[in-house]
PDB file of C-alpha atoms in Angstrom:
ATOM      1  CA  MET A   1     116.200  -3.886  72.199  1.00 63.00           C
ATOM      2  CA  ALA A   2     119.466  -2.536  70.770  1.00 74.00           C
ATOM      3  CA  SER A   3     117.627  -0.753  67.951  1.00 77.00           C
ATOM      4  CA  THR A   4     115.150   0.760  70.411  1.00 85.00           C
ATOM      5  CA  LEU A   5     118.003   2.108  72.527  1.00 86.00           C
ATOM      6  CA  THR A   6     119.611   3.502  69.365  1.00 82.00           C
ATOM      7  CA  LEU A   7     116.366   5.266  68.465  1.00 87.00           C
ATOM      8  CA  LEU A   8     115.953   6.730  71.956  1.00 89.00           C
ATOM      9  CA  SER A   9     119.579   7.840  72.011  1.00 85.00           C
ATOM     10  CA  ILE A  10     119.237   9.628  68.671  1.00 85.00           C
ATOM     11  CA  LEU A  11     116.004  11.346  69.692  1.00 89.00           C
ATOM     12  CA  GLY A  12     117.439  12.348  73.066  1.00 85.00           C
ATOM     13  CA  ALA A  13     120.558  13.838  71.533  1.00 82.00           C
ATOM     14  CA  LEU A  14     118.563  15.755  68.916  1.00 82.00           C
ATOM     15  CA  LEU A  15     116.204  17.085  71.590  1.00 84.00           C
ATOM     16  CA  LEU A  16     119.142  18.476  73.553  1.00 77.00           C
ATOM     17  CA  GLY A  17     120.321  20.155  70.364  1.00 74.00           C
ATOM     18  CA  ALA A  18     116.887  21.691  69.762  1.00 80.00           C
ATOM     19  CA  ILE A  19     116.627  22.989  73.329  1.00 75.00           C
ATOM     20  CA  SER A  20     119.884  24.928  73.072  1.00 67.00           C
ATOM     21  CA  PRO A  21     119.080  28.376  71.564  1.00 64.00           C
ATOM     22  CA  GLY A  22     119.879  28.894  67.899  1.00 76.00           C
ATOM     23  CA  PRO A  23     118.384  30.534  64.786  1.00 83.00           C
ATOM     24  CA  SER A  24     115.292  28.297  64.849  1.00 87.00           C
ATOM     25  CA  PHE A  25     114.617  29.079  68.508  1.00 84.00           C
ATOM     26  CA  VAL A  26     115.085  32.804  67.885  1.00 83.00           C
ATOM     27  CA  PHE A  27     112.706  32.728  64.924  1.00 89.00           C
ATOM     28  CA  VAL A  28     109.899  30.913  66.765  1.00 91.00           C
ATOM     29  CA  VAL A  29     110.217  33.202  69.797  1.00 86.00           C
ATOM     30  CA  ARG A  30     110.189  36.353  67.701  1.00 84.00           C
ATOM     31  CA  THR A  31     107.254  35.159  65.572  1.00 89.00           C
ATOM     32  CA  SER A  32     105.194  34.147  68.607  1.00 87.00           C
ATOM     33  CA  VAL A  33     105.837  37.341  70.567  1.00 81.00           C
ATOM     34  CA  ALA A  34     105.796  39.915  67.802  1.00 79.00           C
ATOM     35  CA  GLN A  35     103.056  38.430  65.620  1.00 82.00           C
ATOM     36  CA  SER A  36     100.676  35.832  67.059  1.00 84.00           C
ATOM     37  CA  ARG A  37     100.489  32.467  68.757  1.00 88.00           C
ATOM     38  CA  ILE A  38      98.937  30.916  65.636  1.00 92.00           C
ATOM     39  CA  GLU A  39     101.871  32.068  63.511  1.00 92.00           C
ATOM     40  CA  GLY A  40     104.277  30.859  66.185  1.00 92.00           C
ATOM     41  CA  LEU A  41     102.663  27.428  66.065  1.00 95.00           C
ATOM     42  CA  ALA A  42     102.809  27.483  62.257  1.00 95.00           C
ATOM     43  CA  ALA A  43     106.524  28.298  62.494  1.00 95.00           C
ATOM     44  CA  ALA A  44     106.896  25.397  64.959  1.00 96.00           C
ATOM     45  CA  LEU A  45     105.287  23.114  62.378  1.00 96.00           C
ATOM     46  CA  GLY A  46     107.776  24.366  59.794  1.00 96.00           C
ATOM     47  CA  MET A  47     110.615  23.542  62.184  1.00 96.00           C
ATOM     48  CA  GLY A  48     109.238  20.024  62.573  1.00 96.00           C
ATOM     49  CA  VAL A  49     109.008  19.478  58.820  1.00 96.00           C
ATOM     50  CA  GLY A  50     112.537  20.818  58.307  1.00 94.00           C
ATOM     51  CA  ALA A  51     113.920  18.527  60.987  1.00 93.00           C
ATOM     52  CA  MET A  52     112.071  15.583  59.463  1.00 94.00           C
ATOM     53  CA  VAL A  53     113.682  16.340  56.095  1.00 91.00           C
ATOM     54  CA  PHE A  54     117.130  16.248  57.684  1.00 87.00           C
ATOM     55  CA  GLY A  55     116.228  13.041  59.503  1.00 87.00           C
ATOM     56  CA  ALA A  56     115.117  11.384  56.279  1.00 87.00           C
ATOM     57  CA  LEU A  57     118.248  12.545  54.453  1.00 81.00           C
ATOM     58  CA  ALA A  58     120.423  11.339  57.310  1.00 77.00           C
ATOM     59  CA  VAL A  59     119.094   7.797  57.259  1.00 77.00           C
ATOM     60  CA  LEU A  60     119.418   7.792  53.469  1.00 75.00           C
ATOM     61  CA  GLY A  61     123.067   8.765  53.472  1.00 69.00           C
ATOM     62  CA  LEU A  62     123.435  12.431  54.445  1.00 55.00           C
ATOM     63  CA  ARG A  63     125.675  11.222  57.259  1.00 53.00           C
ATOM     64  CA  THR A  64     128.335  10.309  54.694  1.00 61.00           C
ATOM     65  CA  LEU A  65     127.799  13.552  52.787  1.00 60.00           C
ATOM     66  CA  MET A  66     128.236  15.647  55.935  1.00 55.00           C
ATOM     67  CA  LEU A  67     131.392  13.843  56.951  1.00 56.00           C
ATOM     68  CA  GLU A  68     133.078  13.673  53.549  1.00 61.00           C
ATOM     69  CA  GLY A  69     132.002  17.069  52.239  1.00 57.00           C
ATOM     70  CA  GLY A  70     131.787  17.443  48.505  1.00 66.00           C
ATOM     71  CA  LEU A  71     130.318  20.003  46.110  1.00 73.00           C
ATOM     72  CA  VAL A  72     126.700  19.343  47.059  1.00 68.00           C
ATOM     73  CA  PHE A  73     127.306  19.823  50.769  1.00 66.00           C
ATOM     74  CA  THR A  74     129.374  22.950  50.081  1.00 74.00           C
ATOM     75  CA  ALA A  75     126.521  24.400  47.997  1.00 76.00           C
ATOM     76  CA  LEU A  76     124.083  23.538  50.786  1.00 68.00           C
ATOM     77  CA  LYS A  77     126.184  25.372  53.348  1.00 70.00           C
ATOM     78  CA  VAL A  78     126.651  28.451  51.146  1.00 79.00           C
ATOM     79  CA  ALA A  79     122.930  28.644  50.369  1.00 76.00           C
ATOM     80  CA  GLY A  80     122.102  28.284  54.048  1.00 70.00           C
ATOM     81  CA  GLY A  81     124.594  30.975  54.998  1.00 77.00           C
ATOM     82  CA  LEU A  82     123.217  33.386  52.416  1.00 82.00           C
ATOM     83  CA  TYR A  83     119.678  32.849  53.662  1.00 76.00           C
ATOM     84  CA  LEU A  84     120.708  33.437  57.274  1.00 73.00           C
ATOM     85  CA  CYS A  85     122.414  36.690  56.229  1.00 85.00           C
ATOM     86  CA  TYR A  86     119.251  37.757  54.409  1.00 82.00           C
ATOM     87  CA  LEU A  87     117.130  36.885  57.430  1.00 76.00           C
ATOM     88  CA  ALA A  88     119.474  38.868  59.690  1.00 82.00           C
ATOM     89  CA  TRP A  89     119.263  41.888  57.371  1.00 87.00           C
ATOM     90  CA  GLN A  90     115.467  41.754  57.374  1.00 80.00           C
ATOM     91  CA  ILE A  91     115.294  41.604  61.180  1.00 78.00           C
ATOM     92  CA  TRP A  92     117.794  44.477  61.576  1.00 87.00           C
ATOM     93  CA  ARG A  93     116.035  46.549  58.924  1.00 85.00           C
ATOM     94  CA  HIS A  94     112.682  46.350  60.709  1.00 80.00           C
ATOM     95  CA  ALA A  95     113.998  46.447  64.281  1.00 79.00           C
ATOM     96  CA  ALA A  96     113.071  50.107  64.840  1.00 81.00           C
ATOM     97  CA  GLU A  97     109.582  49.750  63.407  1.00 76.00           C
ATOM     98  CA  PRO A  98     106.749  49.635  65.958  1.00 68.00           C
ATOM     99  CA  ILE A  99     104.686  46.476  66.041  1.00 59.00           C
ATOM    100  CA  SER A 100     100.917  46.469  66.109  1.00 51.00           C
ATOM    101  CA  VAL A 101     100.168  43.410  68.225  1.00 47.00           C
ATOM    102  CA  SER A 102      97.381  41.343  66.801  1.00 46.00           C
ATOM    103  CA  THR A 103      94.426  40.522  69.017  1.00 45.00           C
ATOM    104  CA  GLY A 104      93.432  37.595  66.867  1.00 46.00           C
ATOM    105  CA  GLY A 105      92.010  39.400  63.853  1.00 45.00           C
ATOM    106  CA  GLU A 106      91.850  36.875  61.093  1.00 44.00           C
ATOM    107  CA  ALA A 107      93.107  39.288  58.432  1.00 42.00           C
ATOM    108  CA  THR A 108      96.397  39.928  60.217  1.00 55.00           C
ATOM    109  CA  VAL A 109      97.283  36.293  60.825  1.00 60.00           C
ATOM    110  CA  ARG A 110      99.399  34.629  58.112  1.00 85.00           C
ATOM    111  CA  PRO A 111     100.262  31.122  59.332  1.00 87.00           C
ATOM    112  CA  GLY A 112     101.211  29.964  55.821  1.00 90.00           C
ATOM    113  CA  ARG A 113     103.968  32.574  55.562  1.00 91.00           C
ATOM    114  CA  ALA A 114     105.178  31.768  59.083  1.00 92.00           C
ATOM    115  CA  PHE A 115     105.306  28.064  58.185  1.00 95.00           C
ATOM    116  CA  VAL A 116     107.382  28.674  55.040  1.00 93.00           C
ATOM    117  CA  LEU A 117     109.807  31.023  56.805  1.00 92.00           C
ATOM    118  CA  GLY A 118     110.109  28.587  59.702  1.00 92.00           C
ATOM    119  CA  LEU A 119     110.835  25.748  57.304  1.00 93.00           C
ATOM    120  CA  LEU A 120     113.493  27.778  55.453  1.00 91.00           C
ATOM    121  CA  THR A 121     115.065  28.876  58.731  1.00 89.00           C
ATOM    122  CA  GLN A 122     115.279  25.287  59.923  1.00 91.00           C
ATOM    123  CA  LEU A 123     116.675  24.003  56.630  1.00 89.00           C
ATOM    124  CA  SER A 124     119.380  26.691  56.649  1.00 85.00           C
ATOM    125  CA  ASN A 125     120.209  26.327  60.330  1.00 81.00           C
ATOM    126  CA  PRO A 126     123.935  25.498  60.642  1.00 73.00           C
ATOM    127  CA  LYS A 127     123.410  24.130  64.133  1.00 70.00           C
ATOM    128  CA  ILE A 128     120.971  21.458  63.008  1.00 79.00           C
ATOM    129  CA  ILE A 129     123.208  20.507  60.065  1.00 74.00           C
ATOM    130  CA  ALA A 130     126.164  19.994  62.392  1.00 69.00           C
ATOM    131  CA  MET A 131     124.027  18.352  65.070  1.00 71.00           C
ATOM    132  CA  PHE A 132     122.434  15.802  62.755  1.00 76.00           C
ATOM    133  CA  GLY A 133     125.792  14.964  61.196  1.00 68.00           C
ATOM    134  CA  ALA A 134     127.419  14.340  64.565  1.00 66.00           C
ATOM    135  CA  VAL A 135     124.490  12.444  66.088  1.00 73.00           C
ATOM    136  CA  PHE A 136     123.906  10.096  63.173  1.00 72.00           C
ATOM    137  CA  ALA A 137     127.602   9.516  62.642  1.00 65.00           C
ATOM    138  CA  ALA A 138     128.006   8.579  66.283  1.00 68.00           C
ATOM    139  CA  LEU A 139     124.777   6.707  67.016  1.00 74.00           C
ATOM    140  CA  LEU A 140     123.336   5.246  63.825  1.00 70.00           C
ATOM    141  CA  PRO A 141     124.778   1.766  63.170  1.00 69.00           C
ATOM    142  CA  GLU A 142     126.209   0.909  59.782  1.00 61.00           C
ATOM    143  CA  ASN A 143     123.393  -1.528  59.051  1.00 68.00           C
ATOM    144  CA  PRO A 144     120.350  -0.429  61.062  1.00 68.00           C
ATOM    145  CA  GLU A 145     117.196  -2.509  61.142  1.00 76.00           C
ATOM    146  CA  ALA A 146     114.726  -1.614  58.413  1.00 74.00           C
ATOM    147  CA  TRP A 147     112.083  -0.238  60.777  1.00 81.00           C
ATOM    148  CA  LEU A 148     114.503   2.466  61.989  1.00 80.00           C
ATOM    149  CA  TYR A 149     114.511   3.985  58.512  1.00 78.00           C
ATOM    150  CA  TRP A 150     110.756   4.489  58.752  1.00 86.00           C
ATOM    151  CA  ALA A 151     110.539   5.403  62.440  1.00 89.00           C
ATOM    152  CA  ILE A 152     113.249   8.058  62.770  1.00 89.00           C
ATOM    153  CA  PRO A 153     111.958  10.834  60.426  1.00 91.00           C
ATOM    154  CA  PRO A 154     108.329  10.994  61.711  1.00 94.00           C
ATOM    155  CA  LEU A 155     109.442  10.769  65.341  1.00 94.00           C
ATOM    156  CA  ILE A 156     111.895  13.615  64.762  1.00 95.00           C
ATOM    157  CA  PHE A 157     109.012  15.594  63.250  1.00 96.00           C
ATOM    158  CA  VAL A 158     106.816  15.005  66.308  1.00 96.00           C
ATOM    159  CA  GLN A 159     109.598  15.814  68.762  1.00 95.00           C
ATOM    160  CA  GLU A 160     110.757  19.028  67.069  1.00 94.00           C
ATOM    161  CA  THR A 161     107.213  20.276  66.451  1.00 96.00           C
ATOM    162  CA  LEU A 162     106.177  19.671  70.057  1.00 96.00           C
ATOM    163  CA  TRP A 163     109.261  21.433  71.439  1.00 93.00           C
ATOM    164  CA  TYR A 164     108.854  24.519  69.295  1.00 95.00           C
ATOM    165  CA  ALA A 165     105.098  24.528  69.924  1.00 95.00           C
ATOM    166  CA  ILE A 166     105.855  24.722  73.654  1.00 91.00           C
ATOM    167  CA  VAL A 167     108.217  27.632  72.917  1.00 88.00           C
ATOM    168  CA  ALA A 168     105.547  29.361  70.808  1.00 92.00           C
ATOM    169  CA  VAL A 169     102.855  29.029  73.465  1.00 90.00           C
ATOM    170  CA  ALA A 170     105.144  30.147  76.289  1.00 85.00           C
ATOM    171  CA  PHE A 171     106.453  33.239  74.511  1.00 83.00           C
ATOM    172  CA  SER A 172     103.102  34.328  73.102  1.00 83.00           C
ATOM    173  CA  ALA A 173     101.750  34.863  76.638  1.00 81.00           C
ATOM    174  CA  SER A 174     101.098  38.440  77.768  1.00 76.00           C
ATOM    175  CA  ARG A 175     104.139  39.032  80.006  1.00 78.00           C
ATOM    176  CA  PRO A 176     106.843  37.819  77.574  1.00 71.00           C
ATOM    177  CA  ARG A 177     105.048  39.698  74.793  1.00 66.00           C
ATOM    178  CA  ALA A 178     105.056  42.984  76.769  1.00 72.00           C
ATOM    179  CA  LEU A 179     108.719  42.516  77.698  1.00 74.00           C
ATOM    180  CA  TYR A 180     109.686  41.934  74.066  1.00 67.00           C
ATOM    181  CA  LEU A 181     107.752  44.951  72.805  1.00 67.00           C
ATOM    182  CA  GLY A 182     109.516  47.156  75.345  1.00 77.00           C
ATOM    183  CA  LEU A 183     112.966  45.906  74.329  1.00 78.00           C
ATOM    184  CA  LYS A 184     112.188  45.172  70.679  1.00 75.00           C
ATOM    185  CA  LEU A 185     114.837  47.386  69.090  1.00 83.00           C
ATOM    186  CA  TRP A 186     117.773  45.941  71.017  1.00 84.00           C
ATOM    187  CA  LEU A 187     116.524  42.363  71.128  1.00 75.00           C
ATOM    188  CA  ASP A 188     115.901  42.346  67.370  1.00 78.00           C
ATOM    189  CA  ARG A 189     119.315  43.827  66.632  1.00 84.00           C
ATOM    190  CA  ALA A 190     120.980  41.327  68.949  1.00 83.00           C
ATOM    191  CA  ALA A 191     119.109  38.475  67.232  1.00 74.00           C
ATOM    192  CA  ALA A 192     120.007  39.855  63.784  1.00 81.00           C
ATOM    193  CA  THR A 193     123.665  40.102  64.746  1.00 85.00           C
ATOM    194  CA  PHE A 194     123.691  36.555  66.110  1.00 79.00           C
ATOM    195  CA  ILE A 195     122.008  35.092  63.028  1.00 73.00           C
ATOM    196  CA  GLY A 196     124.174  37.157  60.662  1.00 81.00           C
ATOM    197  CA  ILE A 197     127.382  35.960  62.306  1.00 83.00           C
ATOM    198  CA  LEU A 198     126.230  32.360  61.937  1.00 73.00           C
ATOM    199  CA  GLY A 199     125.434  32.976  58.281  1.00 78.00           C
ATOM    200  CA  VAL A 200     128.838  34.493  57.529  1.00 84.00           C
ATOM    201  CA  ARG A 201     130.565  31.739  59.452  1.00 78.00           C
ATOM    202  CA  LEU A 202     128.695  29.082  57.502  1.00 71.00           C
ATOM    203  CA  ILE A 203     129.731  30.668  54.187  1.00 81.00           C
ATOM    204  CA  ILE A 204     133.386  31.019  55.258  1.00 83.00           C
ATOM    205  CA  GLU A 205     133.560  27.420  56.438  1.00 71.00           C
ATOM    206  CA  ALA A 206     131.789  26.030  53.358  1.00 68.00           C
ATOM    207  CA  PRO A 207     134.860  25.276  51.140  1.00 64.00           C
TER     208      PRO A 207
END
């Protein structure tokens, strides 16, 4: 019973972290609205895989690495910050470009690319790094039962994928899509600024 409550507590805390807007949320919304629902769902799958990777690392000892720092964690933070800055630059660079909204043409849909970019965005997301470190440090017992090691990563994958899939479906509907296209320039620049600030902050705080 205690282990089950631990599992539910960890999943609940991570879900609250996923719901709060961050780089991953921004990426899924933008992909779903500006490209296609299929690509938004592919990005959601990438988010789920990225979260599962962090979950697996956490139960294998990333909790200690996050808390104690070290060269590896510093390199991880710097690499993540650099990627976020690159992503911000790409969004800002293309903010003024008009978007031809796909109507489902197979040639214009690239779910594989959306999956990879979603995965990279999730893996470099400073919010999820901080969130996983805090949650596992606070809630995972020092000697958890063996089944928790196997249950946590796949359940995190299911939870994160389902949440971002809901986001992708909601924001790929006609009204949110039309609203985004009308405000694309300013929304993209606001998103780029937000992601860029997070990237710079992650690099500055890395040492």
